């Protein structure tokens, strides 16, 4: 397994902690990283760098180093922010370069079965409400 596959499988909370990971996800969602670049990409080694917009108009340099050594993945980040290591900026960079999990491919039969079931549920709801409405109209006309 190469370093990218290991990164995809790694739980980032183990490296950064829950709070830094949560804040890093917010940074990424707010587009506060720029010039994200993978400087080294080998099967057993990955280095990445970016700049992060901090609070009070500060700009930080963030680096990530991931190395695969004897089947074990070592991930280290450094940042020019006051926290310096395993900070929210490093977590944001990790999330930015981490490959997405491989999506499961569904066949057309599964898609068709799901859509058909949804249509049947909707039709049943419409028919039952149509009967209730018709009965209510019948009762009103009767009076």
Short mmCIF file of N, CA and C in Angstrom, two decimals:
data_model
loop_
_atom_site.label_atom_id
_atom_site.label_comp_id
_atom_site.label_asym_id
_atom_site.label_seq_id
_atom_site.Cartn_x
_atom_site.Cartn_y
_atom_site.Cartn_z
N UNK A 1 0.85 -1.18 0.00
CA UNK A 1 0.00 0.00 0.00
C UNK A 1 0.90 1.24 0.00
N UNK A 2 0.61 2.19 -0.86
CA UNK A 2 1.45 3.38 -0.93
C UNK A 2 0.98 4.44 0.07
N UNK A 3 1.72 5.54 0.14
CA UNK A 3 1.46 6.57 1.14
C UNK A 3 0.09 7.23 0.95
N UNK A 4 -0.35 7.42 -0.30
CA UNK A 4 -1.67 8.02 -0.52
C UNK A 4 -2.80 7.13 -0.04
N UNK A 5 -2.67 5.84 -0.28
CA UNK A 5 -3.69 4.91 0.21
C UNK A 5 -3.71 4.88 1.73
N UNK A 6 -2.54 4.96 2.34
CA UNK A 6 -2.48 5.00 3.81
C UNK A 6 -3.10 6.30 4.35
N UNK A 7 -2.86 7.41 3.66
CA UNK A 7 -3.47 8.68 4.08
C UNK A 7 -4.99 8.61 4.01
N UNK A 8 -5.50 7.98 2.96
CA UNK A 8 -6.95 7.86 2.81
C UNK A 8 -7.56 7.02 3.93
N UNK A 9 -6.81 6.02 4.39
CA UNK A 9 -7.32 5.12 5.41
C UNK A 9 -7.10 5.64 6.84
N UNK A 10 -6.22 6.61 7.00
CA UNK A 10 -5.87 7.11 8.33
C UNK A 10 -6.96 7.98 8.92
N UNK A 11 -7.23 7.78 10.21
CA UNK A 11 -8.16 8.64 10.93
C UNK A 11 -7.39 9.89 11.35
N UNK A 12 -7.73 11.06 10.78
CA UNK A 12 -6.95 12.25 11.08
C UNK A 12 -7.06 12.72 12.54
N UNK A 13 -8.09 12.29 13.24
CA UNK A 13 -8.23 12.67 14.65
C UNK A 13 -7.10 12.09 15.48
N UNK A 14 -6.52 10.97 15.04
CA UNK A 14 -5.39 10.37 15.75
C UNK A 14 -4.18 11.29 15.68
N UNK A 15 -3.99 11.95 14.56
CA UNK A 15 -2.83 12.82 14.35
C UNK A 15 -3.06 14.19 14.97
N UNK A 16 -4.26 14.77 14.78
CA UNK A 16 -4.49 16.17 15.14
C UNK A 16 -5.36 16.37 16.37
N UNK A 17 -6.12 15.38 16.75
CA UNK A 17 -7.08 15.57 17.83
C UNK A 17 -8.40 16.08 17.25
N UNK A 18 -9.46 15.85 17.98
CA UNK A 18 -10.80 16.19 17.49
C UNK A 18 -10.98 17.69 17.26
N UNK A 19 -10.54 18.52 18.18
CA UNK A 19 -10.77 19.97 18.08
C UNK A 19 -9.99 20.58 16.92
N UNK A 20 -8.70 20.25 16.80
CA UNK A 20 -7.90 20.78 15.69
C UNK A 20 -8.46 20.31 14.36
N UNK A 21 -8.93 19.08 14.31
CA UNK A 21 -9.51 18.54 13.07
C UNK A 21 -10.80 19.28 12.72
N UNK A 22 -11.63 19.56 13.70
CA UNK A 22 -12.87 20.30 13.46
C UNK A 22 -12.58 21.71 12.95
N UNK A 23 -11.63 22.38 13.57
CA UNK A 23 -11.26 23.73 13.14
C UNK A 23 -10.58 23.70 11.76
N UNK A 24 -9.79 22.66 11.50
CA UNK A 24 -9.16 22.51 10.20
C UNK A 24 -10.18 22.32 9.09
N UNK A 25 -11.22 21.56 9.38
CA UNK A 25 -12.30 21.37 8.39
C UNK A 25 -13.00 22.69 8.10
N UNK A 26 -13.18 23.51 9.14
CA UNK A 26 -13.77 24.84 8.94
C UNK A 26 -12.86 25.71 8.07
N UNK A 27 -11.56 25.68 8.34
CA UNK A 27 -10.60 26.43 7.53
C UNK A 27 -10.70 26.03 6.07
N UNK A 28 -10.75 24.74 5.83
CA UNK A 28 -10.82 24.25 4.46
C UNK A 28 -12.13 24.68 3.80
N UNK A 29 -13.23 24.58 4.52
CA UNK A 29 -14.54 24.96 3.98
C UNK A 29 -14.61 26.46 3.68
N UNK A 30 -13.89 27.26 4.45
CA UNK A 30 -13.90 28.71 4.27
C UNK A 30 -12.85 29.17 3.25
N UNK A 31 -12.17 28.26 2.59
CA UNK A 31 -11.13 28.58 1.60
C UNK A 31 -10.04 29.47 2.18
N UNK A 32 -9.55 29.11 3.35
CA UNK A 32 -8.51 29.92 3.99
C UNK A 32 -7.11 29.39 3.72
N UNK A 33 -7.02 28.33 2.90
CA UNK A 33 -5.71 27.83 2.45
C UNK A 33 -5.49 28.30 1.03
N UNK A 34 -4.27 28.62 0.70
CA UNK A 34 -3.97 28.96 -0.68
C UNK A 34 -2.59 28.45 -1.05
N UNK A 35 -2.39 28.31 -2.34
CA UNK A 35 -1.15 27.74 -2.91
C UNK A 35 -0.84 26.36 -2.31
N UNK A 36 -1.84 25.53 -2.24
CA UNK A 36 -1.62 24.15 -1.78
C UNK A 36 -0.84 23.43 -2.86
N UNK A 37 0.29 22.84 -2.47
CA UNK A 37 1.17 22.21 -3.45
C UNK A 37 1.79 20.96 -2.85
N UNK A 38 1.83 19.91 -3.64
CA UNK A 38 2.53 18.69 -3.24
C UNK A 38 3.94 18.79 -3.80
N UNK A 39 4.91 18.96 -2.92
CA UNK A 39 6.29 19.19 -3.36
C UNK A 39 7.03 17.89 -3.65
N UNK A 40 6.69 16.83 -2.94
CA UNK A 40 7.30 15.51 -3.17
C UNK A 40 6.20 14.48 -3.19
N UNK A 41 6.18 13.64 -4.22
CA UNK A 41 5.19 12.58 -4.29
C UNK A 41 5.89 11.32 -4.78
N UNK A 42 6.13 10.41 -3.85
CA UNK A 42 6.73 9.11 -4.14
C UNK A 42 5.84 8.06 -3.50
N UNK A 43 6.00 6.80 -3.86
CA UNK A 43 5.14 5.77 -3.24
C UNK A 43 5.25 5.70 -1.72
N UNK A 44 6.41 6.06 -1.18
CA UNK A 44 6.60 5.96 0.26
C UNK A 44 6.80 7.31 0.96
N UNK A 45 6.67 8.41 0.22
CA UNK A 45 6.95 9.72 0.82
C UNK A 45 6.11 10.80 0.13
N UNK A 46 5.49 11.64 0.94
CA UNK A 46 4.69 12.74 0.41
C UNK A 46 4.97 13.99 1.25
N UNK A 47 5.28 15.07 0.56
CA UNK A 47 5.44 16.36 1.23
C UNK A 47 4.49 17.35 0.57
N UNK A 48 3.86 18.17 1.38
CA UNK A 48 2.95 19.19 0.86
C UNK A 48 3.17 20.47 1.64
N UNK A 49 2.78 21.56 1.01
CA UNK A 49 2.96 22.87 1.62
C UNK A 49 1.81 23.78 1.17
N UNK A 50 1.48 24.73 2.01
CA UNK A 50 0.49 25.75 1.65
C UNK A 50 0.68 26.96 2.54
N UNK A 51 -0.10 27.97 2.28
CA UNK A 51 -0.19 29.14 3.14
C UNK A 51 -1.61 29.18 3.69
N UNK A 52 -1.73 29.62 4.92
CA UNK A 52 -3.05 29.69 5.56
C UNK A 52 -3.30 31.10 6.06
N UNK A 53 -4.50 31.60 5.77
CA UNK A 53 -4.90 32.90 6.31
C UNK A 53 -5.33 32.69 7.75
N UNK A 54 -4.60 33.28 8.65
CA UNK A 54 -4.94 33.17 10.06
C UNK A 54 -5.81 34.33 10.50
N UNK A 55 -6.01 34.43 11.78
CA UNK A 55 -6.77 35.55 12.32
C UNK A 55 -5.90 36.80 12.30
N UNK A 56 -6.52 37.93 12.35
CA UNK A 56 -5.82 39.22 12.37
C UNK A 56 -4.88 39.39 11.18
N UNK A 57 -5.30 38.86 10.04
CA UNK A 57 -4.56 39.01 8.78
C UNK A 57 -3.17 38.39 8.80
N UNK A 58 -2.95 37.45 9.65
CA UNK A 58 -1.68 36.72 9.67
C UNK A 58 -1.69 35.67 8.56
N UNK A 59 -0.54 35.44 7.96
CA UNK A 59 -0.40 34.37 6.98
C UNK A 59 0.66 33.40 7.51
N UNK A 60 0.30 32.12 7.54
CA UNK A 60 1.19 31.10 8.07
C UNK A 60 1.64 30.16 6.96
N UNK A 61 2.86 29.67 7.07
CA UNK A 61 3.38 28.66 6.16
C UNK A 61 3.15 27.31 6.84
N UNK A 62 2.49 26.41 6.13
CA UNK A 62 2.14 25.11 6.69
C UNK A 62 2.80 24.02 5.84
N UNK A 63 3.41 23.05 6.49
CA UNK A 63 4.05 21.94 5.79
C UNK A 63 3.58 20.63 6.38
N UNK A 64 3.46 19.63 5.52
CA UNK A 64 3.07 18.29 5.93
C UNK A 64 4.07 17.30 5.34
N UNK A 65 4.50 16.36 6.14
CA UNK A 65 5.43 15.33 5.71
C UNK A 65 4.85 13.97 6.10
N UNK A 66 4.57 13.14 5.12
CA UNK A 66 4.03 11.80 5.37
C UNK A 66 5.00 10.77 4.80
N UNK A 67 5.45 9.87 5.66
CA UNK A 67 6.41 8.85 5.23
C UNK A 67 5.91 7.47 5.63
N UNK A 68 6.08 6.57 4.71
CA UNK A 68 5.71 5.18 4.94
C UNK A 68 7.00 4.42 5.22
N UNK A 69 7.12 3.89 6.43
CA UNK A 69 8.33 3.18 6.82
C UNK A 69 7.95 1.82 7.40
N UNK A 70 8.29 0.76 6.66
CA UNK A 70 7.98 -0.62 7.08
C UNK A 70 6.50 -0.82 7.38
N UNK A 71 5.66 -0.26 6.52
CA UNK A 71 4.22 -0.45 6.64
C UNK A 71 3.54 0.49 7.61
N UNK A 72 4.31 1.35 8.29
CA UNK A 72 3.74 2.29 9.24
C UNK A 72 3.82 3.70 8.65
N UNK A 73 2.71 4.41 8.74
CA UNK A 73 2.65 5.77 8.22
C UNK A 73 2.96 6.76 9.33
N UNK A 74 3.93 7.63 9.09
CA UNK A 74 4.26 8.71 10.01
C UNK A 74 3.85 10.02 9.34
N UNK A 75 3.00 10.79 10.02
CA UNK A 75 2.55 12.08 9.50
C UNK A 75 2.98 13.15 10.49
N UNK A 76 3.67 14.16 9.97
CA UNK A 76 4.08 15.28 10.80
C UNK A 76 3.75 16.57 10.07
N UNK A 77 3.30 17.57 10.83
CA UNK A 77 3.03 18.88 10.25
C UNK A 77 3.81 19.92 11.03
N UNK A 78 4.14 20.98 10.33
CA UNK A 78 4.75 22.13 10.99
C UNK A 78 4.09 23.38 10.43
N UNK A 79 4.03 24.41 11.27
CA UNK A 79 3.35 25.63 10.89
C UNK A 79 4.04 26.80 11.59
N UNK A 80 3.97 27.96 10.98
CA UNK A 80 4.56 29.14 11.60
C UNK A 80 3.62 29.82 12.58
N UNK A 81 2.46 29.22 12.83
CA UNK A 81 1.53 29.76 13.83
C UNK A 81 2.08 29.48 15.23
N UNK A 82 1.51 30.09 16.26
CA UNK A 82 2.01 29.86 17.62
C UNK A 82 1.92 28.41 18.09
N UNK A 83 0.96 27.64 17.58
CA UNK A 83 0.83 26.23 17.99
C UNK A 83 1.96 25.40 17.40
N UNK A 84 2.32 25.65 16.17
CA UNK A 84 3.47 25.09 15.45
C UNK A 84 3.28 23.64 14.96
N UNK A 85 2.84 22.72 15.76
CA UNK A 85 2.72 21.32 15.34
C UNK A 85 1.30 20.81 15.59
N UNK A 86 0.82 19.99 14.65
CA UNK A 86 -0.52 19.37 14.75
C UNK A 86 -1.60 20.42 15.03
N UNK A 87 -1.51 21.56 14.34
CA UNK A 87 -2.47 22.64 14.54
C UNK A 87 -3.62 22.52 13.53
N UNK A 88 -4.57 23.44 13.64
CA UNK A 88 -5.73 23.43 12.74
C UNK A 88 -5.31 23.69 11.30
N UNK A 89 -4.24 24.44 11.09
CA UNK A 89 -3.76 24.71 9.73
C UNK A 89 -3.19 23.43 9.11
N UNK A 90 -2.46 22.67 9.92
CA UNK A 90 -1.95 21.38 9.45
C UNK A 90 -3.06 20.40 9.17
N UNK A 91 -4.09 20.43 10.02
CA UNK A 91 -5.25 19.55 9.80
C UNK A 91 -5.96 19.92 8.50
N UNK A 92 -6.07 21.22 8.23
CA UNK A 92 -6.71 21.67 6.99
C UNK A 92 -5.90 21.22 5.78
N UNK A 93 -4.58 21.32 5.85
CA UNK A 93 -3.73 20.86 4.75
C UNK A 93 -3.87 19.36 4.56
N UNK A 94 -3.90 18.61 5.65
CA UNK A 94 -4.09 17.17 5.57
C UNK A 94 -5.39 16.84 4.85
N UNK A 95 -6.47 17.51 5.24
CA UNK A 95 -7.77 17.25 4.61
C UNK A 95 -7.77 17.68 3.15
N UNK A 96 -7.00 18.72 2.82
CA UNK A 96 -6.97 19.20 1.44
C UNK A 96 -6.25 18.23 0.50
N UNK A 97 -5.19 17.59 0.99
CA UNK A 97 -4.42 16.70 0.10
C UNK A 97 -4.83 15.24 0.22
N UNK A 98 -5.57 14.93 1.24
CA UNK A 98 -5.98 13.54 1.46
C UNK A 98 -6.88 13.08 0.32
N UNK A 99 -6.54 11.95 -0.28
CA UNK A 99 -7.41 11.45 -1.35
C UNK A 99 -8.75 11.00 -0.79
N UNK A 100 -9.78 11.22 -1.57
CA UNK A 100 -11.12 10.81 -1.16
C UNK A 100 -11.21 9.29 -1.15
N UNK A 101 -12.05 8.79 -0.29
CA UNK A 101 -12.27 7.34 -0.27
C UNK A 101 -12.88 6.91 -1.60
N UNK A 102 -12.54 5.73 -2.03
CA UNK A 102 -13.05 5.24 -3.29
C UNK A 102 -14.55 5.02 -3.19
N UNK A 103 -15.32 5.68 -4.03
CA UNK A 103 -16.77 5.51 -3.96
C UNK A 103 -17.18 4.12 -4.43
N UNK A 104 -18.23 3.63 -3.84
CA UNK A 104 -18.75 2.35 -4.29
C UNK A 104 -19.59 2.58 -5.53
N UNK A 105 -19.38 1.77 -6.52
CA UNK A 105 -20.11 1.91 -7.77
C UNK A 105 -21.34 1.02 -7.71
N UNK A 106 -22.48 1.65 -7.90
CA UNK A 106 -23.74 0.89 -7.89
C UNK A 106 -24.14 0.60 -9.31
N UNK A 107 -24.73 -0.54 -9.50
CA UNK A 107 -25.19 -0.92 -10.81
C UNK A 107 -26.52 -0.26 -11.14
N UNK A 108 -26.88 -0.32 -12.40
CA UNK A 108 -28.12 0.31 -12.84
C UNK A 108 -29.33 -0.40 -12.24
N UNK A 109 -29.19 -1.68 -11.96
CA UNK A 109 -30.33 -2.41 -11.38
C UNK A 109 -30.66 -1.91 -9.98
N UNK A 110 -29.61 -1.66 -9.17
CA UNK A 110 -29.83 -1.13 -7.83
C UNK A 110 -30.46 0.26 -7.89
N UNK A 111 -29.95 1.09 -8.81
CA UNK A 111 -30.52 2.43 -8.98
C UNK A 111 -31.99 2.35 -9.36
N UNK A 112 -32.30 1.47 -10.32
CA UNK A 112 -33.67 1.33 -10.79
C UNK A 112 -34.58 0.82 -9.67
N UNK A 113 -34.12 -0.14 -8.90
CA UNK A 113 -34.93 -0.67 -7.80
C UNK A 113 -35.22 0.41 -6.76
N UNK A 114 -34.21 1.22 -6.45
CA UNK A 114 -34.40 2.29 -5.46
C UNK A 114 -35.38 3.34 -5.97
N UNK A 115 -35.23 3.75 -7.23
CA UNK A 115 -36.15 4.73 -7.80
C UNK A 115 -37.57 4.19 -7.90
N UNK A 116 -37.70 2.93 -8.26
CA UNK A 116 -39.01 2.31 -8.37
C UNK A 116 -39.70 2.26 -7.00
N UNK A 117 -38.94 1.92 -5.97
CA UNK A 117 -39.50 1.87 -4.63
C UNK A 117 -39.95 3.26 -4.18
N UNK A 118 -39.17 4.28 -4.51
CA UNK A 118 -39.53 5.65 -4.15
C UNK A 118 -40.81 6.07 -4.85
N UNK A 119 -40.96 5.71 -6.12
CA UNK A 119 -42.17 6.06 -6.88
C UNK A 119 -43.36 5.34 -6.29
N UNK A 120 -43.21 4.06 -5.93
CA UNK A 120 -44.31 3.30 -5.34
C UNK A 120 -44.76 3.92 -4.01
N UNK A 121 -43.78 4.35 -3.19
CA UNK A 121 -44.13 4.98 -1.91
C UNK A 121 -44.90 6.27 -2.15
N UNK A 122 -44.44 7.06 -3.11
CA UNK A 122 -45.11 8.33 -3.41
C UNK A 122 -46.52 8.08 -3.95
N UNK A 123 -46.66 7.09 -4.84
CA UNK A 123 -47.96 6.78 -5.42
C UNK A 123 -48.93 6.32 -4.33
N UNK A 124 -48.46 5.51 -3.39
CA UNK A 124 -49.30 5.04 -2.30
C UNK A 124 -49.77 6.21 -1.45
N UNK A 125 -48.86 7.13 -1.15
CA UNK A 125 -49.24 8.30 -0.37
C UNK A 125 -50.25 9.15 -1.12
N UNK A 126 -50.04 9.35 -2.40
CA UNK A 126 -50.98 10.16 -3.19
C UNK A 126 -52.35 9.49 -3.27
N UNK A 127 -52.36 8.18 -3.50
CA UNK A 127 -53.64 7.49 -3.60
C UNK A 127 -54.40 7.54 -2.29
N UNK A 128 -53.71 7.34 -1.17
CA UNK A 128 -54.40 7.35 0.11
C UNK A 128 -54.90 8.76 0.43
N UNK A 129 -54.12 9.77 0.11
CA UNK A 129 -54.60 11.13 0.39
C UNK A 129 -55.72 11.50 -0.58
N UNK A 130 -55.66 11.01 -1.82
CA UNK A 130 -56.73 11.28 -2.79
C UNK A 130 -58.05 10.70 -2.31
N UNK A 131 -58.00 9.48 -1.75
CA UNK A 131 -59.22 8.87 -1.23
C UNK A 131 -59.79 9.67 -0.07
N UNK A 132 -58.88 10.16 0.82
CA UNK A 132 -59.35 10.95 1.97
C UNK A 132 -59.98 12.25 1.50
N UNK A 133 -59.36 12.88 0.54
CA UNK A 133 -59.90 14.14 0.01
C UNK A 133 -61.24 13.89 -0.68
N UNK A 134 -61.31 12.83 -1.47
CA UNK A 134 -62.56 12.51 -2.17
C UNK A 134 -63.68 12.23 -1.18
N UNK A 135 -63.36 11.49 -0.12
CA UNK A 135 -64.37 11.18 0.88
C UNK A 135 -64.82 12.45 1.59
N UNK A 136 -63.87 13.35 1.88
CA UNK A 136 -64.22 14.60 2.55
C UNK A 136 -65.12 15.45 1.65
N UNK A 137 -64.82 15.51 0.37
CA UNK A 137 -65.64 16.26 -0.57
C UNK A 137 -67.03 15.64 -0.67
N UNK A 138 -67.09 14.30 -0.68
CA UNK A 138 -68.37 13.60 -0.73
C UNK A 138 -69.21 13.95 0.51
N UNK A 139 -68.58 13.97 1.67
CA UNK A 139 -69.31 14.29 2.91
C UNK A 139 -69.81 15.71 2.90
N UNK A 140 -69.01 16.64 2.37
CA UNK A 140 -69.42 18.04 2.31
C UNK A 140 -70.60 18.23 1.36
N UNK A 141 -70.55 17.55 0.23
CA UNK A 141 -71.63 17.67 -0.74
C UNK A 141 -72.93 17.08 -0.18
N UNK A 142 -72.83 16.09 0.66
CA UNK A 142 -73.98 15.43 1.22
C UNK A 142 -74.78 16.35 2.13
N UNK A 143 -74.11 17.28 2.78
CA UNK A 143 -74.79 18.15 3.77
C UNK A 143 -75.63 19.15 3.12
#
